[in-house]
Coordinates of C-alpha atoms in Angstrom, one line a residue:
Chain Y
X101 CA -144.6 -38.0 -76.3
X102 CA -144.3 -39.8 -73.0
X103 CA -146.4 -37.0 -71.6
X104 CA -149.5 -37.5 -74.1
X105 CA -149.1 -41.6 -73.2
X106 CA -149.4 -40.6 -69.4
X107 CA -152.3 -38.9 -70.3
X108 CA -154.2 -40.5 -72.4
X109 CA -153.4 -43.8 -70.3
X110 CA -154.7 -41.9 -67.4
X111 CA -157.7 -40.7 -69.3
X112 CA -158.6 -44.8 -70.7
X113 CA -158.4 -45.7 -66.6
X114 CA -160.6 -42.5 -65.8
X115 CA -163.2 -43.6 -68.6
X116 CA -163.2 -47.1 -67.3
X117 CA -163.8 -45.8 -63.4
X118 CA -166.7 -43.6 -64.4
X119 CA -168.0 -46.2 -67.1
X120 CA -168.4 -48.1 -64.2
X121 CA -171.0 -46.1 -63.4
X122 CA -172.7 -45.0 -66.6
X123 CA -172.2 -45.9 -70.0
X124 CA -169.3 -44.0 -71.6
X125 CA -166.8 -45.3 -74.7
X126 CA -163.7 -43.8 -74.8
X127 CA -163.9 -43.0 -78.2
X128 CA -167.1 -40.6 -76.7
X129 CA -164.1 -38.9 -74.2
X130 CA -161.7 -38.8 -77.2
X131 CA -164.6 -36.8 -80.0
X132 CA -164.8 -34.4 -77.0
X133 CA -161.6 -33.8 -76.4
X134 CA -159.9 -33.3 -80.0
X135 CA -162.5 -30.4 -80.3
X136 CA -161.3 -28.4 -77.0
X137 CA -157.9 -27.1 -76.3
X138 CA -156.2 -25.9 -73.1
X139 CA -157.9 -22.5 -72.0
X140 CA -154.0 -21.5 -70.8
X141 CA -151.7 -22.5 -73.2
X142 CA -153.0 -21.0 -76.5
X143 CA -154.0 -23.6 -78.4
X144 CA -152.2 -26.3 -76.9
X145 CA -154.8 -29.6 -77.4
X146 CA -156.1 -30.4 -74.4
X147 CA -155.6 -34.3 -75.2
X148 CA -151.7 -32.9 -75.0
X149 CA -152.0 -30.9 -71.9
X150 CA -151.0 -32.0 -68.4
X151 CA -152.1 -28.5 -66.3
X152 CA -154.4 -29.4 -63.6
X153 CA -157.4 -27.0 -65.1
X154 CA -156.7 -29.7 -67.9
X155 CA -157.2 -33.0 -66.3
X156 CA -160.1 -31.8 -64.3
X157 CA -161.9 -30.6 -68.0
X158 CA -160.8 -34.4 -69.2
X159 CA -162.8 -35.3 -65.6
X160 CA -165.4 -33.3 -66.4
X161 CA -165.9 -34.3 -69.9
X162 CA -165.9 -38.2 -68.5
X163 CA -168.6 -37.0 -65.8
X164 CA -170.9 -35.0 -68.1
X165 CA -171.0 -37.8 -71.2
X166 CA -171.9 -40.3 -68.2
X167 CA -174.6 -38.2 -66.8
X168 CA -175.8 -38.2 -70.2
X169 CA -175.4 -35.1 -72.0
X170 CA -174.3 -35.0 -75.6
X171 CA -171.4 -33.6 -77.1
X172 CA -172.7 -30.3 -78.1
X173 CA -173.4 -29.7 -75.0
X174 CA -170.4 -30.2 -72.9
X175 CA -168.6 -28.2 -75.8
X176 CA -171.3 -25.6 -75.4
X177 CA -170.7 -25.8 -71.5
X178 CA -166.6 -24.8 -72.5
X179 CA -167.0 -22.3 -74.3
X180 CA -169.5 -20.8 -72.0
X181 CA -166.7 -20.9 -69.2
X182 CA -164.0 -20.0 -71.0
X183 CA -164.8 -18.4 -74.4
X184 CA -164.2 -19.5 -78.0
X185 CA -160.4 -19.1 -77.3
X186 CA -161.1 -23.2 -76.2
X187 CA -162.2 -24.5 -79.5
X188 CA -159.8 -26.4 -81.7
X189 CA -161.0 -25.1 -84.6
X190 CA -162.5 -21.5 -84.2
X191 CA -166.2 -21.0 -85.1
X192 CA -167.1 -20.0 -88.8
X193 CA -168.9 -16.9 -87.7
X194 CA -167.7 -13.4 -86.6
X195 CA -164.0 -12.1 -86.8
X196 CA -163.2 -15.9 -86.7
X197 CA -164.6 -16.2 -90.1
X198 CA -161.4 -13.9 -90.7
X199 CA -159.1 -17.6 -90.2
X200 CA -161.4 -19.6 -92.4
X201 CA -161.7 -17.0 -95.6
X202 CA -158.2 -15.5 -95.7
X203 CA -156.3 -18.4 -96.5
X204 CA -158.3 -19.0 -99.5
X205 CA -158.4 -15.3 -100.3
X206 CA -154.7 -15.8 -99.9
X207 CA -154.3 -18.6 -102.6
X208 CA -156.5 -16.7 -104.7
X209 CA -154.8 -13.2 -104.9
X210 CA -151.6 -15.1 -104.9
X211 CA -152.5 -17.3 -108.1
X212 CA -153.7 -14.5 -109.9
X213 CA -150.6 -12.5 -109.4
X214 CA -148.6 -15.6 -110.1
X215 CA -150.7 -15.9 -112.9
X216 CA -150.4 -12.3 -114.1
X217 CA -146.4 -12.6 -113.6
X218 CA -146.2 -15.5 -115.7
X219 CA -148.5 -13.6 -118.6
X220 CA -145.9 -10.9 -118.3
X221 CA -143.1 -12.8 -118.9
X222 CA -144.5 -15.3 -121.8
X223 CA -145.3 -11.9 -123.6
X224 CA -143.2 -11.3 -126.5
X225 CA -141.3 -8.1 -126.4
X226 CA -142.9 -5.1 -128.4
X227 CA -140.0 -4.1 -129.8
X228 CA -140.0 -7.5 -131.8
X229 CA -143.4 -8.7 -131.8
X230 CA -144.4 -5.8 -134.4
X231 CA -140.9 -6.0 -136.5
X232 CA -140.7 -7.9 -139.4
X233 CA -139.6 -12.2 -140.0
X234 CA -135.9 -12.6 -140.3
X235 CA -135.1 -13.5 -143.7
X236 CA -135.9 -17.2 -144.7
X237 CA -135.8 -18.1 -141.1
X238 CA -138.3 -18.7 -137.8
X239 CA -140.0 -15.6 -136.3
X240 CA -137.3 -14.0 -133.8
X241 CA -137.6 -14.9 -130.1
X242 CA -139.2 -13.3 -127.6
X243 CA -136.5 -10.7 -125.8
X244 CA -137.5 -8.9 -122.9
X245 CA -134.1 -7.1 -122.4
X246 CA -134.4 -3.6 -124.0
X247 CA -130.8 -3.9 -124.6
X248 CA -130.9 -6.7 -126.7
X249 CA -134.1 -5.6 -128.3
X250 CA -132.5 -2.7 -129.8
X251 CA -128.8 -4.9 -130.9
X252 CA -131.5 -6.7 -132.7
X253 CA -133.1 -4.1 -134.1
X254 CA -129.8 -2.7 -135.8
X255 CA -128.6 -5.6 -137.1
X256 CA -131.5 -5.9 -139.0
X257 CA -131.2 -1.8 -139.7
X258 CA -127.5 -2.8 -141.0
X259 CA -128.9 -5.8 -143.3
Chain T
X194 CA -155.8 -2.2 -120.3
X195 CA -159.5 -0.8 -118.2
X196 CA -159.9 -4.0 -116.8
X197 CA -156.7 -4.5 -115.6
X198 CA -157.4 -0.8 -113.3
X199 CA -160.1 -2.6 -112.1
X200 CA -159.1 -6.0 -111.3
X201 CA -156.1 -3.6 -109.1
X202 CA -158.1 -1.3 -107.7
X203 CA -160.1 -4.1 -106.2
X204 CA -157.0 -6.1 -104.9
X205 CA -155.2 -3.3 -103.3
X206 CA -158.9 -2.4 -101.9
X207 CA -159.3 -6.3 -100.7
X208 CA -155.5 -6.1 -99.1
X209 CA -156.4 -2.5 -97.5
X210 CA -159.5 -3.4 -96.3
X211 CA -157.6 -6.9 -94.6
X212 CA -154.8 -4.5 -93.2
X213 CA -158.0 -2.6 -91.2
X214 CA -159.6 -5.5 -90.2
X215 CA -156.0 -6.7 -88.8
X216 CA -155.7 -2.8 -87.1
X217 CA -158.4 -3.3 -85.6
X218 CA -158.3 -6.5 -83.8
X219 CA -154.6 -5.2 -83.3
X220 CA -155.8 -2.1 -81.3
X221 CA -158.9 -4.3 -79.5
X222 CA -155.8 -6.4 -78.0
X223 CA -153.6 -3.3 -77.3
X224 CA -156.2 -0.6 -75.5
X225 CA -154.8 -0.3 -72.1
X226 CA -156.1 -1.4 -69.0
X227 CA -158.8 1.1 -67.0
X228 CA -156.4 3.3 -65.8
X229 CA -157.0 5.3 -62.4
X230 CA -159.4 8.0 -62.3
X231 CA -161.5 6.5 -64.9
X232 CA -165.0 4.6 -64.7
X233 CA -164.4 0.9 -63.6
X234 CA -166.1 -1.5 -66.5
X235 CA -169.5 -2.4 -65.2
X236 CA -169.7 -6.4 -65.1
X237 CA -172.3 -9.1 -63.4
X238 CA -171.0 -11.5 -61.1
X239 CA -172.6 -15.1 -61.3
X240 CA -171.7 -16.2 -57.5
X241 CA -170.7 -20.0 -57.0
X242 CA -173.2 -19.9 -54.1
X243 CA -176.2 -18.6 -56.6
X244 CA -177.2 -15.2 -57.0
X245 CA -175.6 -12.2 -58.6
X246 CA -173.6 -9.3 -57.9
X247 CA -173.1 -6.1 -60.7
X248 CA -170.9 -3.6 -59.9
X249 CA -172.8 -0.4 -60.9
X250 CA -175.6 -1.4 -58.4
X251 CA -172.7 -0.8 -55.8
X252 CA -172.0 3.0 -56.7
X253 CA -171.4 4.5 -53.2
X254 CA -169.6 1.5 -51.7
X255 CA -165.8 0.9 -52.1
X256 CA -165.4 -2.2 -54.1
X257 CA -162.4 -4.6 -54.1
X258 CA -162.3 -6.9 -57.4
X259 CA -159.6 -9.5 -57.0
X260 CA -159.0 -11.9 -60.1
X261 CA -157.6 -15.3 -59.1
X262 CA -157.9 -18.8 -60.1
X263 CA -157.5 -22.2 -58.1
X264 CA -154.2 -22.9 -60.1
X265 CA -152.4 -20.0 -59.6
X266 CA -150.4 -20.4 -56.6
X267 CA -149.6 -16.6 -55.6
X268 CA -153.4 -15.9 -55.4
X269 CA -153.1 -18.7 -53.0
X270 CA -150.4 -16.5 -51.0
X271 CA -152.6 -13.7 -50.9
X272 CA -156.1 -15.3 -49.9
X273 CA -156.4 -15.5 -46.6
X274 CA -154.7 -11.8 -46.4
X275 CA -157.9 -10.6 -48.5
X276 CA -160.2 -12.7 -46.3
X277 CA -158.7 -10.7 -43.1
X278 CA -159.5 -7.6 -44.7
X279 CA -162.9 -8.4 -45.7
X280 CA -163.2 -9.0 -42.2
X281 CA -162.0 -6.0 -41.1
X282 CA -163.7 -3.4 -43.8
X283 CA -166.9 -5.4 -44.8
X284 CA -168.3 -3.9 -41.6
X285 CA -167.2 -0.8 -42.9
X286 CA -169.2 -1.0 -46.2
X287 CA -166.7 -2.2 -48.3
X288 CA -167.3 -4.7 -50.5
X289 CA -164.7 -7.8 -51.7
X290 CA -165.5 -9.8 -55.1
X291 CA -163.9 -12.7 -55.7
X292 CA -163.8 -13.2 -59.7
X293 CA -162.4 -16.9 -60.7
X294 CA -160.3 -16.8 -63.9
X295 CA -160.0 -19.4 -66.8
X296 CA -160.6 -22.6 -63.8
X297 CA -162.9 -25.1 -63.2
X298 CA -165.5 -24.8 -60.8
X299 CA -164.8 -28.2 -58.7
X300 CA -161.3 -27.0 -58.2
X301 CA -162.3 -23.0 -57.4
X302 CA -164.7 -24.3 -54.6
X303 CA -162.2 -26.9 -53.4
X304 CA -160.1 -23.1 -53.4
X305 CA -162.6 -20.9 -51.3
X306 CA -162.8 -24.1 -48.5
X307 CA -159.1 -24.2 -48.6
X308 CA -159.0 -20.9 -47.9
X309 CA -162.1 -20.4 -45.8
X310 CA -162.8 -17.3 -48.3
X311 CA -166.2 -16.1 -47.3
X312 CA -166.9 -13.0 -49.5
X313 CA -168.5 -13.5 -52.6
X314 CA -167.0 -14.7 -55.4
X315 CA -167.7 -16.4 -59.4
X316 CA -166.4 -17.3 -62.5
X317 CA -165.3 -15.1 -65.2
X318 CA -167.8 -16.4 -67.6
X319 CA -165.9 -16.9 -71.3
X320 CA -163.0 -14.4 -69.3
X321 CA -165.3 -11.3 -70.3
X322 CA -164.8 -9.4 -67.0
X323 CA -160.9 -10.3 -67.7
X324 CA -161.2 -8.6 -70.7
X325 CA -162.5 -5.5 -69.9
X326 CA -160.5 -5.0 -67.2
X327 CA -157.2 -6.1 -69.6
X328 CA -155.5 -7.9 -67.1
X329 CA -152.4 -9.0 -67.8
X330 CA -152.3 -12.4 -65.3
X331 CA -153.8 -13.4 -61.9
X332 CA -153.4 -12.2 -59.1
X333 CA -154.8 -8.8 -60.2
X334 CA -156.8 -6.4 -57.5
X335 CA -158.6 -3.0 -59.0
X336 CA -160.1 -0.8 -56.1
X337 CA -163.2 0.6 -57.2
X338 CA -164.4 4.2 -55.3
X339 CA -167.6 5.2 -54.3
X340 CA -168.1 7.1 -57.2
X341 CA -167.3 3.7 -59.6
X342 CA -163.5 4.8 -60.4
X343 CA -160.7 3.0 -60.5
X344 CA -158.6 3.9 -57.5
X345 CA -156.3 1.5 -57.3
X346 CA -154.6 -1.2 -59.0
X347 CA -152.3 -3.8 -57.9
X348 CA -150.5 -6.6 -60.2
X349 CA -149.4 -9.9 -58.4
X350 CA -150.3 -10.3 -54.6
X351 CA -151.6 -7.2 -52.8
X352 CA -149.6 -6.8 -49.8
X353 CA -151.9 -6.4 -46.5
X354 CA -150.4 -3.0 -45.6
X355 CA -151.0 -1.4 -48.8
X356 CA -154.7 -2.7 -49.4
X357 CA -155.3 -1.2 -45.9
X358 CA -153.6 2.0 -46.8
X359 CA -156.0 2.1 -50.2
X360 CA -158.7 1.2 -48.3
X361 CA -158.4 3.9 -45.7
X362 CA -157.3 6.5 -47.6
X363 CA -161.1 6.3 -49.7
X364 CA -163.1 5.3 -46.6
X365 CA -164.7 8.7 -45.0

């Protein structure tokens, strides 16, 4: 924690210096940097990161948005130097489309076989769905245990 | 009872076809490094001071890749042992490449002045070179023949001795 204060403090007094020079709002710095993550650390954001490759992308970032360039680029520039491993969240295209769809593919297949459990286990048993009403009384309950299906079964055999 | 076949024939063909996709990226990230003897992975070198360099175009000459970056601090140990040696064999047709891995190109210049590296170096572009040569950190040096096959390769910081050993033992 007192790591990302140090940082982001040091980033505020960085925008401020180059602001100076060209117009650049933190909040500019900040939309950059929550997209990008450190290029060593696996996915470690780079707002969180204190390597040296790290503060001189913040650097960077500051120095490109004053010289004017927008967003997508400098994120364009990134991922040109060190691949898509440097994006936040990985593009929906290609084998990164994998992250995006199996999750919901997930949830899907899972609910259904929830789904398909549950139907299994609201089913009333054959063995008592197809016999006959107890005398007088309510339909018999729904048994899955075989064993209990057939004690059933003979009592009403015996009656 | 038909439709149930079908809605699990298509899961376990969804969950199979998931397993092959994960297989696959599985055994992308596993292949081994170019191992000796083989055909080095042709690349193209964008060099910090402009220009290009790709590797097939230097079939005939004994190549030295080195992999480094300004942040890694035994690279920095070995630097100005690879800058003697490209001294010493350039004149002998051998040819040193500096590829800069996962840095920023401020700091990797700030490097080669540090250093007084001379011999022509860029970055690893989106770490593609890295890739294809699978290497497993920085430093890393492959020694490429004449004939474009790996001859040597050296994890962590090439001793001077050795690289000159390497080097002489493919030079005529």
């Amino acid at each position: 924690m007192r790591r990302l204060i140090l940082t982001l403090l040091g980033l505020a007094l960085l925008t401020v210096s180059v602001a100076a020079q060209g117009e650049v709002s933190p909040e500019a710095v900040e939309a950059v940097i929550e997209q990008l993550s450190c290029p060593l650390c696996g996915g470690i954001p780079l707002a969180e990161c204190d390597l040296p490759v790290c503060d001189d992308m913040r650097e960077i970032i500051v120095e490109r948005l004053a010289a004017g360039e927008s967003e997508e680029q400098i994120i364009a520039y990134f991922v040109e130097q060190y691949g898509e491993q440097v994006l936040i969240v990985p593009p929906r295209r290609g084998f990164s489309l994998l992250v995006w769809v199996l999750p919901g593919l997930a949830i899907i297949i899972g609910g259904m076989m929830v789904w398909w459990a549950l139907r299994r286990l609201a089913a009333p048993s054959p063995a008592l769905s197809s016999g006959s009403e107890i005398e007088g009384g309510e339909p018999p309950p729904a048994v899955e245990d075989e064993y209990l299906a057939r004690v059933e079964r003979e009592l009403r055999e015996l009656e | 009872m038909r439709r149930r076949v079908i809605w699990g024939a298509a899961a376990i063909g969804l969950l199979l076809a998931l397993i092959g996709l994960l297989a696959m990226a599985l055994a992308q990230k596993m292949a081994g490094r170019p191992e000796v003897g083989t055909p080095a992975p042709d690349f193209t070198l964008s060099l910090f001071d402009g220009g290009q360099v790709n590797l097939a175009e230097l079939r005939g000459k004994v190549v030295v890749i080195n992999f480094w970056a300004s942040w890694c601090p035994e690279c920095a140990e070995e630097a100005s042992r690879l800058e003697q040696a490209w001294r010493t064999y350039g004149e002998r047709d051998v040819v040193f490449l500096g590829v800069d891995y996962l840095d920023t190109e401020r700091a990797a210049r700030e490097y080669l002045v540090r250093h007084g590296i001379t011999y022509p170096n860029g970055p690893d572009l989106g770490g593609r070179i890295a890739r294809a040569y699978h290497i497993t950190g920085v430093p890393e040096t492959f020694i490429v023949d004449r004939e474009g096959l790996i001859a040597h390769v050296h994890i962590g910081p090439i001793p001077a001795e050795q690289l000159a050993a390497e080097l002489e033992r493919l030079l005529p």
